[in-house]
Coordinates of C-alpha atoms in Angstrom, one line a residue:
M1 CA -20.6 58.4 -2.3
T2 CA -20.2 54.7 -2.9
R3 CA -16.7 53.6 -4.0
K4 CA -15.3 50.1 -4.8
M5 CA -11.4 50.4 -4.7
T6 CA -9.7 47.8 -7.0
F7 CA -6.3 46.9 -6.1
A8 CA -4.7 49.4 -8.3
A9 CA -7.1 52.3 -7.3
A10 CA -6.6 51.2 -3.5
L11 CA -2.9 51.5 -3.7
L12 CA -2.9 54.9 -5.1
A13 CA -5.8 56.0 -2.4
T14 CA -3.4 54.7 0.2
A15 CA -0.6 57.0 -1.0
T16 CA -3.0 60.0 -1.5
A17 CA -5.6 59.6 1.6
L18 CA -4.4 62.7 3.3
P19 CA -7.0 65.1 4.6
A20 CA -7.0 68.5 3.2
I21 CA -5.2 71.4 5.2
G22 CA -7.9 72.6 8.0
Q23 CA -9.3 69.2 8.2
E24 CA -11.6 68.9 11.2
R25 CA -9.9 67.1 14.2
G26 CA -11.2 65.0 16.9
G27 CA -13.9 62.3 17.2
I28 CA -13.9 58.4 18.1
L29 CA -14.0 56.2 15.2
N30 CA -15.8 53.0 15.9
F31 CA -14.4 50.1 14.5
A32 CA -16.0 46.5 14.4
R33 CA -13.2 43.6 14.4
Y34 CA -13.7 40.0 13.6
D35 CA -11.3 39.0 16.4
G36 CA -9.7 40.6 19.6
S37 CA -6.0 41.3 20.5
N38 CA -4.6 39.3 23.3
L39 CA -1.2 41.1 23.9
I40 CA -0.1 43.8 21.7
D41 CA 3.5 44.1 22.5
P42 CA 6.0 43.9 19.5
I43 CA 8.1 41.1 20.3
Y44 CA 5.3 38.9 21.6
A45 CA 2.6 39.6 19.3
E46 CA 2.2 36.3 17.0
R47 CA -1.5 36.4 15.8
N48 CA -2.9 38.8 13.2
P49 CA -5.2 40.4 15.5
D50 CA -2.1 41.5 17.5
I51 CA 0.4 42.0 14.9
W52 CA -1.8 44.5 12.9
M53 CA -2.4 46.6 15.9
V54 CA 1.3 47.1 16.9
S55 CA 2.0 50.1 14.6
S56 CA -0.6 52.1 16.0
L57 CA 0.9 51.7 19.4
F58 CA 4.8 51.4 18.7
D59 CA 6.8 53.1 15.9
T60 CA 9.6 51.8 14.5
L61 CA 13.2 53.2 13.3
L62 CA 12.0 53.1 9.7
R63 CA 8.8 52.8 8.1
I64 CA 7.0 51.3 5.0
D65 CA 5.9 54.0 2.7
A66 CA 2.3 54.1 1.5
D67 CA 3.3 51.9 -1.7
G68 CA 3.6 48.9 0.7
R69 CA 7.3 48.5 -0.5
T70 CA 9.5 51.5 -0.2
I71 CA 11.6 52.0 3.2
V72 CA 11.4 55.4 4.6
P73 CA 12.7 57.3 8.0
G74 CA 10.7 56.6 11.1
L75 CA 12.0 57.5 14.4
A76 CA 15.2 57.6 12.8
E77 CA 15.7 60.8 10.7
S78 CA 18.3 58.9 8.5
F79 CA 20.0 55.5 7.9
E80 CA 22.6 54.1 6.0
A81 CA 23.7 50.4 5.3
A82 CA 27.3 49.6 4.7
E83 CA 28.2 48.3 1.3
D84 CA 29.7 45.2 2.5
G85 CA 26.8 44.5 4.9
S86 CA 28.9 44.7 8.3
A87 CA 27.1 47.4 9.7
V88 CA 23.8 49.9 9.7
T89 CA 24.0 53.5 11.1
L90 CA 20.9 55.6 12.1
T91 CA 20.4 59.0 13.4
L92 CA 17.5 59.2 15.7
R93 CA 15.2 62.4 15.6
E94 CA 15.7 65.1 18.2
G95 CA 12.8 65.6 20.7
L96 CA 11.1 62.3 20.5
T97 CA 8.7 61.3 23.4
F98 CA 6.7 58.4 24.6
S99 CA 3.0 58.8 25.2
D100 CA 3.4 60.0 28.6
G101 CA 5.7 62.6 27.3
T102 CA 9.0 61.1 28.6
A103 CA 11.9 61.3 26.5
L104 CA 12.7 58.5 24.0
T105 CA 16.4 57.9 24.0
P106 CA 18.9 55.7 22.2
E107 CA 19.1 53.4 25.4
D108 CA 15.3 52.6 24.8
V109 CA 16.2 52.0 21.1
A110 CA 19.0 49.7 22.3
F111 CA 16.7 47.9 24.9
S112 CA 13.9 47.3 22.4
L113 CA 15.9 45.9 19.7
D114 CA 17.9 43.7 22.3
R115 CA 14.6 42.4 23.3
A116 CA 13.5 41.9 19.8
R117 CA 16.5 39.9 18.9
N118 CA 16.4 37.6 22.0
P119 CA 15.5 34.2 21.0
D120 CA 14.5 33.4 24.6
L121 CA 12.0 36.1 24.4
S122 CA 10.5 36.7 21.0
P123 CA 9.3 34.1 18.5
W124 CA 10.4 36.6 15.7
A125 CA 14.2 36.8 17.1
G126 CA 15.3 35.0 14.0
L127 CA 14.4 38.3 12.0
L128 CA 17.2 40.2 13.5
G129 CA 19.5 37.1 13.9
N130 CA 22.3 38.9 12.0
I131 CA 22.8 41.6 14.6
D132 CA 25.8 41.4 16.8
S133 CA 25.6 44.2 18.9
V134 CA 23.5 47.6 19.2
T135 CA 25.5 50.7 20.4
H136 CA 24.9 54.5 20.4
D137 CA 27.1 57.5 20.5
G138 CA 24.7 60.6 21.1
N139 CA 21.9 60.1 18.4
R140 CA 23.7 57.9 16.5
I141 CA 22.9 54.3 16.6
T142 CA 25.1 51.6 15.2
L143 CA 24.0 48.0 14.5
A144 CA 27.1 45.6 14.0
M145 CA 26.4 42.9 11.7
K146 CA 27.4 39.2 12.3
A147 CA 27.0 38.5 8.5
P148 CA 25.8 40.7 5.7
D149 CA 22.1 40.8 5.7
P150 CA 20.0 42.3 2.7
T151 CA 16.8 42.2 4.9
I152 CA 17.9 44.4 7.8
L153 CA 16.5 47.6 6.9
S154 CA 13.1 46.0 6.1
M155 CA 13.2 44.3 9.4
L156 CA 13.7 47.5 11.2
A157 CA 10.6 48.6 9.6
T158 CA 8.8 45.6 11.2
F159 CA 6.4 45.4 13.9
T160 CA 8.7 43.4 16.1
T161 CA 11.1 46.1 16.2
G162 CA 8.8 48.7 17.8
I163 CA 10.5 51.0 20.4
V164 CA 9.3 50.6 23.9
S165 CA 10.1 52.5 27.2
K166 CA 13.0 50.8 29.1
A167 CA 12.1 52.9 32.1
A168 CA 8.3 51.5 31.9
F169 CA 9.4 48.0 31.6
D170 CA 12.0 48.5 34.7
A171 CA 9.3 49.9 36.7
A172 CA 6.7 47.5 35.7
A173 CA 5.4 44.5 38.2
G174 CA 6.8 41.1 37.5
D175 CA 10.1 39.0 37.6
S176 CA 10.2 38.3 34.0
D177 CA 10.0 40.1 30.6
Q178 CA 6.8 38.3 30.0
E179 CA 5.4 39.3 33.4
K180 CA 6.2 42.9 32.8
S181 CA 4.5 43.0 29.4
A182 CA 1.5 41.6 30.7
A183 CA 1.3 44.1 33.6
I184 CA 2.0 47.1 31.2
F185 CA -0.8 45.6 28.8
A186 CA -3.1 45.4 31.5
Q187 CA -2.5 49.0 32.9
A188 CA -4.1 50.4 29.6
S189 CA -2.5 53.9 30.2
A190 CA 0.0 56.1 28.4
G191 CA 3.8 55.3 28.9
V192 CA 5.5 52.6 27.1
G193 CA 4.4 53.3 23.6
S194 CA 6.0 55.5 20.8
G195 CA 3.1 55.4 18.2
P196 CA 0.4 57.7 17.3
F197 CA -2.1 56.1 20.0
Y198 CA -1.7 54.5 23.2
L199 CA -3.8 51.6 24.7
C200 CA -6.3 53.4 27.2
G201 CA -9.1 50.5 27.4
F202 CA -9.3 46.9 27.0
E203 CA -11.8 44.3 28.0
Q204 CA -10.8 40.7 26.9
G205 CA -12.8 39.5 24.0
T206 CA -15.3 42.4 23.9
S207 CA -13.6 45.9 23.3
M208 CA -10.5 48.0 23.2
D209 CA -9.7 51.4 23.1
F210 CA -7.0 53.6 21.5
C211 CA -6.5 57.4 22.7
A212 CA -4.3 59.9 20.6
N213 CA -0.9 60.2 21.5
T214 CA -0.6 64.1 22.0
H215 CA 3.0 63.9 21.9
Y216 CA 3.7 61.9 18.6
W217 CA 6.2 63.2 16.4
R218 CA 4.6 63.2 13.0
D219 CA 2.6 66.3 11.6
G220 CA -0.4 65.9 9.6
A221 CA -1.4 67.9 6.2
D222 CA -2.5 70.8 8.7
G223 CA 0.9 71.1 10.2
A224 CA 0.0 69.8 13.6
P225 CA 0.8 66.5 15.1
L226 CA -1.0 63.3 14.0
P227 CA -3.4 61.8 14.6
Y228 CA -6.3 63.6 13.4
L229 CA -8.8 61.4 15.8
E230 CA -9.3 61.5 19.4
G231 CA -9.3 57.8 19.6
V232 CA -10.4 54.5 18.2
H233 CA -13.1 52.3 19.9
F234 CA -12.9 48.6 18.8
E235 CA -16.0 46.0 19.4
I236 CA -15.2 42.7 19.0
I237 CA -18.0 41.0 16.7
P238 CA -16.8 37.8 15.3
D239 CA -19.9 37.4 13.3
D240 CA -19.7 38.5 9.8
A241 CA -23.3 39.2 9.4
T242 CA -23.5 41.2 12.6
R243 CA -20.7 43.3 11.7
V244 CA -22.2 44.4 8.5
L245 CA -25.7 45.0 10.3
K246 CA -24.1 47.3 12.9
L247 CA -22.3 49.2 10.1
Q248 CA -25.4 49.6 8.1
A249 CA -27.2 50.7 11.3
G250 CA -24.7 53.4 11.8
E251 CA -23.5 51.7 15.3
V252 CA -20.0 51.6 14.1
D253 CA -18.1 53.5 11.4
A254 CA -16.2 50.8 9.9
A255 CA -16.0 47.0 9.8
E256 CA -13.3 44.5 8.7
F257 CA -13.4 41.2 6.9
I258 CA -16.4 42.1 5.0
P259 CA -17.8 38.6 3.3
F260 CA -17.1 38.9 -0.5
S261 CA -20.8 37.8 -1.0
R262 CA -21.7 41.3 0.8
V263 CA -19.2 43.4 -1.1
A264 CA -21.8 44.4 -4.2
E265 CA -24.4 44.9 -1.7
L266 CA -22.5 47.4 0.3
E267 CA -21.2 49.0 -2.9
A268 CA -24.8 49.9 -3.7
D269 CA -25.2 51.6 -0.2
P270 CA -24.9 55.5 -0.7
T271 CA -23.7 55.8 3.0
I272 CA -21.0 53.4 2.7
N273 CA -17.6 53.2 1.1
M274 CA -16.3 49.7 0.2
N275 CA -12.7 49.4 0.3
L276 CA -10.8 46.4 -1.2
F277 CA -7.2 47.1 0.0
P278 CA -4.2 45.4 -2.0
S279 CA -3.0 42.6 0.2
T280 CA -0.2 40.1 0.3
R281 CA -2.7 37.5 1.2
I282 CA -2.6 34.4 -1.2
I283 CA -4.8 31.4 -1.0
Y284 CA -3.2 28.1 -2.6
A285 CA -3.2 24.3 -1.9
P286 CA -0.1 22.4 -1.0
I287 CA 0.3 19.3 -3.0
N288 CA 2.1 16.2 -1.5
S289 CA 5.0 15.9 -3.8
R290 CA 6.7 12.9 -2.0
A291 CA 7.3 9.5 -3.9
T292 CA 5.0 7.7 -1.5
R293 CA 1.9 8.5 0.6
A294 CA 1.8 8.2 4.4
D295 CA 0.4 4.7 4.2
G296 CA 3.4 3.6 2.0
S297 CA 1.3 3.5 -1.5
P298 CA 2.6 5.3 -4.6
N299 CA 1.9 8.8 -4.8
P300 CA 0.4 9.9 -8.0
L301 CA 1.1 13.5 -7.5
T302 CA 5.0 12.9 -7.1
D303 CA 5.3 13.5 -10.9
P304 CA 5.4 17.1 -11.7
K305 CA 3.5 16.7 -14.8
V306 CA 0.5 15.8 -12.8
R307 CA 0.7 18.7 -10.6
Q308 CA 1.0 20.8 -13.6
A309 CA -2.1 19.2 -15.1
L310 CA -4.1 20.0 -12.0
N311 CA -3.1 23.7 -12.2
Y312 CA -4.1 23.8 -15.9
A313 CA -7.3 22.3 -15.0
T314 CA -8.3 24.6 -12.4
N315 CA -10.2 27.5 -13.8
K316 CA -8.8 30.3 -11.4
E317 CA -11.2 33.1 -12.8
A318 CA -14.3 30.8 -12.1
L319 CA -13.0 30.1 -8.5
I320 CA -12.7 34.0 -7.9
G321 CA -15.9 34.3 -9.2
L322 CA -17.6 31.6 -7.1
V323 CA -15.7 32.2 -3.7
L324 CA -14.8 35.9 -4.0
Q325 CA -17.6 37.3 -6.0
G326 CA -14.9 38.5 -8.5
A327 CA -13.3 40.6 -5.8
G328 CA -9.5 38.9 -6.2
K329 CA -7.1 38.2 -9.1
P330 CA -5.2 34.6 -9.7
M331 CA -1.8 34.3 -8.6
T332 CA 0.8 35.9 -11.0
S333 CA 4.1 35.0 -9.0
P334 CA 4.2 31.1 -7.6
L335 CA 6.0 32.0 -4.4
M336 CA 4.4 35.5 -3.3
A337 CA 1.5 38.1 -3.7
A338 CA 2.1 40.6 -6.5
A339 CA 2.5 43.4 -3.8
T340 CA 5.6 41.6 -2.4
Q341 CA 9.2 42.9 -3.3
L342 CA 10.9 41.1 -5.9
S343 CA 7.7 39.2 -7.2
T344 CA 7.8 38.4 -10.9
Q345 CA 4.8 38.6 -12.8
T346 CA 3.8 35.6 -15.0
D347 CA 0.2 36.3 -16.4
P348 CA -1.2 34.0 -16.6
L349 CA 0.4 31.6 -14.1
Y350 CA -1.0 28.3 -15.5
G351 CA -3.9 29.9 -17.1
Y352 CA -7.1 27.5 -17.6
D353 CA -6.1 24.8 -20.4
I354 CA -7.9 21.8 -20.0
E355 CA -6.6 20.2 -23.2
K356 CA -3.0 20.8 -22.0
A357 CA -3.8 19.2 -18.7
K358 CA -5.4 16.2 -20.5
A359 CA -2.0 15.9 -22.5
L360 CA -0.1 16.2 -19.3
V361 CA -1.9 13.3 -17.6
E362 CA -1.5 11.2 -20.5
E363 CA 2.2 11.8 -20.6
A364 CA 2.5 11.0 -17.0
G365 CA 0.6 7.8 -17.5
L366 CA -2.1 8.4 -14.8
A367 CA -4.5 5.8 -14.6
P368 CA -8.2 6.7 -15.3
G369 CA -10.2 6.7 -11.8
T370 CA -7.1 7.8 -9.9
E371 CA -8.5 8.7 -6.3
I372 CA -7.1 11.9 -4.7
T373 CA -8.1 13.3 -1.4
F374 CA -8.8 17.0 -0.9
T375 CA -8.6 18.1 2.8
T376 CA -10.6 21.1 3.8
L377 CA -11.5 22.9 6.9
A378 CA -14.9 21.7 8.4
G379 CA -17.3 24.4 8.4
S380 CA -15.7 26.6 5.9
A381 CA -17.9 27.5 3.1
D382 CA -15.2 28.8 0.8
D383 CA -13.4 25.3 1.1
G384 CA -16.5 23.5 0.3
T385 CA -17.2 25.5 -2.7
I386 CA -13.3 25.1 -3.9
F387 CA -13.9 21.4 -3.4
A388 CA -17.1 21.1 -5.4
A389 CA -15.6 23.2 -8.3
L390 CA -12.3 21.4 -8.6
Q391 CA -14.3 17.9 -8.4
Q392 CA -15.9 19.0 -11.6
M393 CA -13.1 20.8 -13.2
W394 CA -10.7 17.6 -12.8
A395 CA -13.2 15.0 -13.6
P396 CA -12.2 15.3 -17.4
L397 CA -8.7 14.2 -16.3
G398 CA -10.0 11.1 -15.0
I399 CA -9.5 12.0 -11.5
K400 CA -11.7 11.1 -8.7
L401 CA -11.5 13.5 -6.1
S402 CA -13.1 13.1 -2.6
V403 CA -13.1 15.4 0.5
E404 CA -11.8 15.1 3.9
Q405 CA -13.1 17.5 6.3
V406 CA -10.9 18.4 9.4
D407 CA -10.4 21.2 12.1
N408 CA -7.5 23.8 12.0
A409 CA -5.2 21.9 14.0
T410 CA -5.7 18.7 12.4
R411 CA -4.9 20.3 9.0
G412 CA -1.6 21.7 10.4
A413 CA -0.6 18.4 11.9
K414 CA -1.7 16.5 8.7
N415 CA 0.7 19.3 6.6
R416 CA 3.6 18.8 9.0
S417 CA 3.4 15.0 9.1
G418 CA 2.6 14.5 5.1
E419 CA -0.6 12.6 5.7
F420 CA -2.5 14.4 3.0
D421 CA -2.8 14.7 -0.8
I422 CA -3.7 18.3 -1.3
H423 CA -5.3 20.6 1.3
T424 CA -6.4 24.3 1.5
Y425 CA -4.1 26.8 2.9
G426 CA -3.4 30.6 2.9
W427 CA -0.7 33.1 3.8
V428 CA -0.2 36.9 4.6
N429 CA 3.2 38.4 4.7
D430 CA 4.4 39.5 8.0
V431 CA 7.5 41.5 7.0
N432 CA 8.3 43.6 3.8
D433 CA 10.7 41.2 2.1
P434 CA 10.0 37.9 0.2
S435 CA 12.5 36.1 2.2
Q436 CA 9.8 35.1 4.8
V437 CA 7.2 33.7 2.4
V438 CA 9.8 32.0 0.1
G439 CA 11.4 30.3 2.8
W440 CA 8.1 29.2 4.1
L441 CA 6.8 27.8 0.6
G442 CA 10.2 26.6 -1.1
Y443 CA 13.2 26.4 1.3
T444 CA 13.2 22.8 2.6
P445 CA 14.8 23.3 6.1
T446 CA 12.2 26.2 7.0
A447 CA 9.1 24.0 6.7
N448 CA 9.7 21.2 4.3
A449 CA 8.3 23.4 1.6
V450 CA 5.1 24.2 3.2
G451 CA 4.8 20.4 4.1
T452 CA 4.6 19.2 0.6
G453 CA 8.1 17.5 0.8
W454 CA 9.2 19.1 -2.4
E455 CA 13.0 19.7 -2.5
D456 CA 15.3 21.2 -5.3
A457 CA 18.9 21.6 -4.6
T458 CA 19.5 24.5 -6.8
F459 CA 16.5 26.2 -5.3
N460 CA 17.8 25.9 -1.8
S461 CA 21.3 27.1 -2.9
L462 CA 19.7 30.1 -4.5
F463 CA 17.7 31.0 -1.4
E464 CA 21.0 30.5 0.9
A465 CA 22.9 32.7 -1.3
S466 CA 20.4 35.3 -1.4
A467 CA 20.4 35.6 2.4
S468 CA 23.8 37.3 2.3
E469 CA 23.3 39.0 -1.2
M470 CA 23.8 42.8 -0.7
N471 CA 23.8 43.5 -4.5
P472 CA 20.1 44.5 -5.2
E473 CA 20.4 43.5 -8.9
T474 CA 21.9 40.0 -8.2
R475 CA 19.3 39.5 -5.4
A476 CA 16.4 40.1 -7.7
D477 CA 17.8 37.8 -10.3
Q478 CA 18.1 34.8 -7.6
Y479 CA 14.6 35.4 -6.7
A480 CA 13.4 35.3 -10.3
Q481 CA 15.4 32.0 -10.9
M482 CA 13.6 30.6 -7.7
Q483 CA 10.1 31.7 -9.0
Q484 CA 10.7 29.9 -12.3
I485 CA 12.0 26.8 -10.7
Y486 CA 8.9 26.7 -8.4
A487 CA 6.4 27.4 -11.0
E488 CA 7.8 24.6 -13.2
A489 CA 7.8 22.2 -10.3
A490 CA 4.2 23.3 -9.1
P491 CA 4.2 21.7 -5.7
L492 CA 1.1 23.9 -5.0
L493 CA -1.9 24.5 -6.7
F494 CA -1.7 28.1 -7.4
L495 CA -5.2 30.0 -6.9
Y496 CA -5.6 33.3 -6.1
E497 CA -5.0 36.7 -4.1
T498 CA -7.7 38.3 -1.9
P499 CA -7.8 41.9 -1.1
F500 CA -8.6 43.2 2.5
A501 CA -12.2 43.9 2.5
V502 CA -13.2 46.9 4.8
A503 CA -16.4 48.8 4.8
V504 CA -16.5 52.3 6.3
S505 CA -19.2 55.0 6.7
D506 CA -19.1 57.8 4.4
A507 CA -18.0 59.8 7.6
V508 CA -14.8 58.2 7.4
E509 CA -11.6 59.3 5.5
G510 CA -8.0 58.4 5.6
Y511 CA -8.4 55.0 7.0
V512 CA -5.7 52.5 5.3
Q513 CA -5.0 48.7 5.8
T514 CA -1.5 47.9 4.2
P515 CA -0.5 45.1 2.0
L516 CA 0.6 43.3 5.2
G517 CA -2.6 43.9 7.0
N518 CA -1.5 46.5 9.4
N519 CA -4.6 48.9 10.5
Q520 CA -3.4 52.4 10.1
F521 CA -5.6 55.1 12.0
D522 CA -3.1 57.9 12.2
E523 CA -4.3 59.8 9.3
A524 CA -8.0 58.8 9.7
T525 CA -10.9 61.4 10.3
V526 CA -14.5 61.1 11.0
S527 CA -17.1 63.6 10.6
R528 CA -20.2 63.5 12.8

């Protein structure tokens, strides 16, 4: 049966995609990936192809529920945060084991969290920076906090806090943690992991294999331990067309990052289910908001009225049709995807209004023929389409838009130095909390407001206050105010959200890609 999953429908399916009792078990699911993993260690995973695999191999104390927002028990059967934010206590489940059958103990938890919060080891250590100590008494684990941290429960459900085996690390070859981690990864055998699978095969850039962890603690709908699958075989196929071709030929069971131009074609194939999973992926364009350009000349984009005009003059629905073939939706929050906690919904956010845009340009006194450079990724068809569309959309404002094509490294360097007018960019959340994306896009000390140079003292103060605000209602109000300030200032061209497009054979059920991008195979099945 052909199925196109909308954002809402896919979220519902995520929550209900459980196999029926008596579901057939076993089988290998063949999955075509756009890129390979380098090192799937919870604390060293930095690239999405690594991060999104972590949860299959390493469980966390807490988990994110199927709705992509709610925190539920994981390896810890219960948890409690002190009202004053001074501590978090968790009770570890009885009888937990690693994938080789050895016991998972509170010592492993302390070891794992100490690794994760060590800034000399992990690039993600800041996520746990408020933890002062990790202690345990029996199965009761206590995190003493340096300062109140409203994000800590979300962070304990984040990939970087995956629990690893202390004994396996102690026994691994190598003098440093990095060397031991690399040695364990190269072994491709059971032992270190606590997730539903363990890494059992690996060929850099070509393939990877997961085998079922027969000691996994979670039960399926049939009362037996998950996962249902015997394993997952990954083939690394960077070329979009080849991934689709192999799926259509039955050589693989699933293919990720389907080009949106191919979605309708695959929807029409009776042997394929075309999934559009809700995501936290947003596409936007930072606008240089500084008073002067890098060359010292006056910057016409420093006036918020001009930035607002550009947003009103941008027909987001038309761009979604051109770039995504309709498989997306305009941004409704200026700072995050709608699937992110504490997002406010402004619908429409700068809906298309060319007359309002013209009036704002006139109020700002923007000279006709003003030249603005739009920096895009060389070779990106999507960026090329966006530029061509904006060139036409903004022409009625008297703007002369030119393109500058660069590689990804150059675009990043220009963003950091401020040597740009406007450039394409995108984001996917790594954690189940808005602090990461809001800090990146708006809080000046983090990344200079995503390189725009925009700064607002009230915004910064709200963000700083929210970092220790333990009252959920107060914190939600702080984020609502930040979103309102950011929307009015418009340091970005607010474009659209895109789903995760994954096509699977009609033999596959239960596969899910979460709003954070994590690939979840623990409840997937394949029928041959």
